[in-house]
Every structure is written in C-alpha cells, then in structure tokens.
Short mmCIF file of C-alpha atoms in Angstrom, two decimals:
data_model
loop_
_atom_site.label_atom_id
_atom_site.label_comp_id
_atom_site.label_asym_id
_atom_site.label_seq_id
_atom_site.Cartn_x
_atom_site.Cartn_y
_atom_site.Cartn_z
CA GLN W 138 -83.06 -35.58 113.24
CA VAL W 139 -80.51 -38.27 112.31
CA GLN W 140 -76.76 -37.91 112.70
CA LEU W 141 -73.83 -40.06 111.68
CA VAL W 142 -70.50 -39.57 113.38
CA GLU W 143 -67.27 -41.27 112.37
CA SER W 144 -64.20 -41.87 114.51
CA GLY W 145 -60.90 -43.70 114.34
CA GLY W 146 -58.96 -41.95 111.61
CA GLY W 147 -55.39 -40.76 111.87
CA LEU W 148 -51.86 -41.26 110.59
CA VAL W 149 -50.53 -44.77 110.05
CA GLN W 150 -47.52 -46.26 108.30
CA ALA W 151 -47.88 -48.39 105.21
CA GLY W 152 -48.62 -51.97 106.17
CA GLY W 153 -50.32 -50.90 109.35
CA SER W 154 -53.92 -51.19 110.48
CA GLN W 155 -56.72 -48.88 111.52
CA ARG W 156 -60.32 -49.32 112.58
CA LEU W 157 -63.00 -46.81 111.73
CA SER W 158 -66.29 -46.57 113.56
CA CYS W 159 -69.55 -44.85 112.67
CA ALA W 160 -72.58 -44.48 114.90
CA ALA W 161 -76.00 -43.33 113.78
CA SER W 162 -78.32 -41.63 116.23
CA GLY W 163 -81.65 -39.84 116.27
CA SER W 164 -85.13 -40.71 115.04
CA ILE W 165 -84.25 -44.01 113.40
CA PHE W 166 -86.86 -46.62 112.55
CA HIS W 167 -84.70 -48.89 110.42
CA ILE W 168 -81.33 -48.80 108.71
CA ASN W 169 -81.05 -50.58 105.38
CA VAL W 170 -77.48 -50.36 104.19
CA MET W 171 -74.50 -48.78 105.95
CA ASP W 172 -71.39 -48.20 103.94
CA TRP W 173 -68.08 -46.42 103.68
CA TYR W 174 -66.85 -44.06 101.00
CA ARG W 175 -63.54 -42.27 100.68
CA GLN W 176 -62.23 -39.25 98.85
CA ALA W 177 -58.59 -38.70 98.06
CA PRO W 178 -57.29 -35.17 97.42
CA GLY W 179 -58.25 -34.02 93.95
CA LYS W 180 -60.35 -37.13 93.27
CA GLN W 181 -64.02 -38.00 93.30
CA ARG W 182 -65.62 -39.74 96.22
CA GLU W 183 -65.29 -43.52 95.89
CA TRP W 184 -67.46 -46.24 97.38
CA VAL W 185 -65.41 -48.67 99.50
CA ALA W 186 -67.62 -51.22 101.23
CA ALA W 187 -71.23 -51.90 102.23
CA ALA W 188 -72.92 -53.90 104.97
CA PHE W 189 -76.58 -54.83 104.65
CA THR W 190 -79.12 -55.58 107.35
CA SER W 191 -79.06 -59.22 106.25
CA GLY W 192 -75.41 -59.44 107.20
CA SER W 193 -74.08 -59.61 103.68
CA THR W 194 -71.14 -57.41 102.75
CA THR W 195 -69.50 -56.23 99.57
CA TYR W 196 -66.26 -54.41 98.71
CA VAL W 197 -64.55 -52.48 95.98
CA ASN W 198 -61.89 -54.67 94.37
CA SER W 199 -58.97 -52.56 95.58
CA VAL W 200 -59.66 -53.34 99.26
CA LYS W 201 -60.80 -56.95 99.05
CA GLY W 202 -58.81 -59.15 101.40
CA ARG W 203 -57.51 -56.14 103.35
CA PHE W 204 -60.62 -54.36 104.66
CA THR W 205 -63.50 -55.84 106.63
CA ILE W 206 -66.81 -54.08 107.17
CA SER W 207 -69.10 -55.10 110.01
CA ARG W 208 -72.29 -53.86 111.61
CA ASP W 209 -73.79 -53.84 115.07
CA ASN W 210 -77.49 -53.39 114.40
CA ALA W 211 -78.31 -53.01 118.09
CA LYS W 212 -75.98 -50.01 118.26
CA ASN W 213 -76.83 -48.61 114.79
CA SER W 214 -73.13 -48.75 114.09
CA VAL W 215 -70.80 -49.82 111.33
CA TYR W 216 -67.07 -50.47 111.46
CA LEU W 217 -64.28 -50.71 108.93
CA GLN W 218 -61.22 -52.72 109.89
CA MET W 219 -58.41 -51.77 107.53
CA ASN W 220 -55.29 -53.94 107.37
CA ASP W 221 -52.17 -53.80 105.21
CA LEU W 222 -52.83 -50.14 104.51
CA LYS W 223 -51.24 -48.55 101.46
CA PRO W 224 -50.50 -44.90 100.67
CA GLU W 225 -53.26 -45.00 98.04
CA ASP W 226 -55.76 -45.67 100.84
CA THR W 227 -55.19 -42.12 102.08
CA GLY W 228 -58.30 -39.99 102.06
CA LEU W 229 -61.27 -38.63 103.90
CA TYR W 230 -63.49 -41.58 104.85
CA PHE W 231 -67.23 -41.01 105.02
CA CYS W 232 -69.91 -43.12 106.61
CA HIS W 233 -73.21 -43.31 104.72
CA ALA W 234 -76.51 -44.93 105.62
CA GLN W 235 -79.91 -45.42 104.04
CA ILE W 236 -82.35 -44.90 106.88
CA ILE W 237 -86.07 -45.04 107.38
CA VAL W 238 -86.83 -42.19 109.76
CA LEU W 239 -89.50 -42.52 112.42
CA ASN W 240 -92.94 -41.32 111.32
CA GLU W 241 -91.96 -41.14 107.64
CA GLY W 242 -93.54 -44.39 106.51
CA SER W 243 -91.33 -46.59 104.35
CA ARG W 244 -89.41 -43.80 102.67
CA THR W 245 -85.63 -44.18 102.86
CA ARG W 246 -83.28 -41.21 103.14
CA ASP W 247 -79.54 -40.88 102.72
CA PHE W 248 -77.43 -39.60 105.58
CA TRP W 249 -73.69 -38.85 105.66
CA GLY W 250 -71.17 -38.32 108.38
CA PRO W 251 -68.70 -35.41 108.25
CA GLY W 252 -65.78 -37.75 107.50
CA THR W 253 -62.62 -38.86 109.24
CA GLN W 254 -59.15 -38.47 107.74
CA VAL W 255 -56.95 -41.49 107.14
CA THR W 256 -53.38 -40.82 106.11
CA VAL W 257 -51.03 -43.66 105.20
CA SER W 258 -47.35 -42.76 105.02
CA SER W 259 -44.91 -44.69 102.86
#
C-alpha cells in the first residue's frame, strides 16, 4: 500500500560525509512528518531528525550542526546530509513517515523503511 525505501548508506571514514535518501511511494494522500531514526548494535532505536510539511526541522542534540534533514514534498522524499561523521554515528538508519493514506479519511499511519547501514571507521 505504502512503501518507504532508503538508500545511500555505506562505509565512511571519520570526518567524512554521507547523504541518505528515502522515498515514499504508494497510495499516499498526505505526508505529515518524515524523519530519521538510527539503531546502533546492542542499543535502542534513537530518533535523529525530523522534517515537517511546513518546512521546519528539528534534531537530536548529538547531530546538531553536523546533519541536515530536508524534504522534497513533490517527490515524497526526505534526505539526511551527514557531515563530520563520527564512529558513534554508526548504525542502521531508518526512515519513518506519518502518512494519510488515500481513502482512509484523516487517519495518520506510521510507516518505516527497512533501513540502510552507515558505518563510520575511526
């Protein structure tokens, strides 16, 4: 019905940069918030950044000044530009979106992508 697919992960050296992309497709009426989470090995999933339909954005403190989230509403896509990467940024990065599905009124549902691995070597 609705799918989210991430891309752009991989191995990068500390201090380097990477850009993640996430595209939503399917029976989409409206997307409220699109955001990124990450999960390091042995740790709980952590929220990283959010981008709202209004254009406003917000970040977890640990990535402020290094990561930039952006959206392309026409493409139902969200991006995460990650600069000055650190080994502690390593993890599986998930795209999440709150979506109003076609023919479901105003009800919002949560959708997740399968994740893309980011590994930062020291």
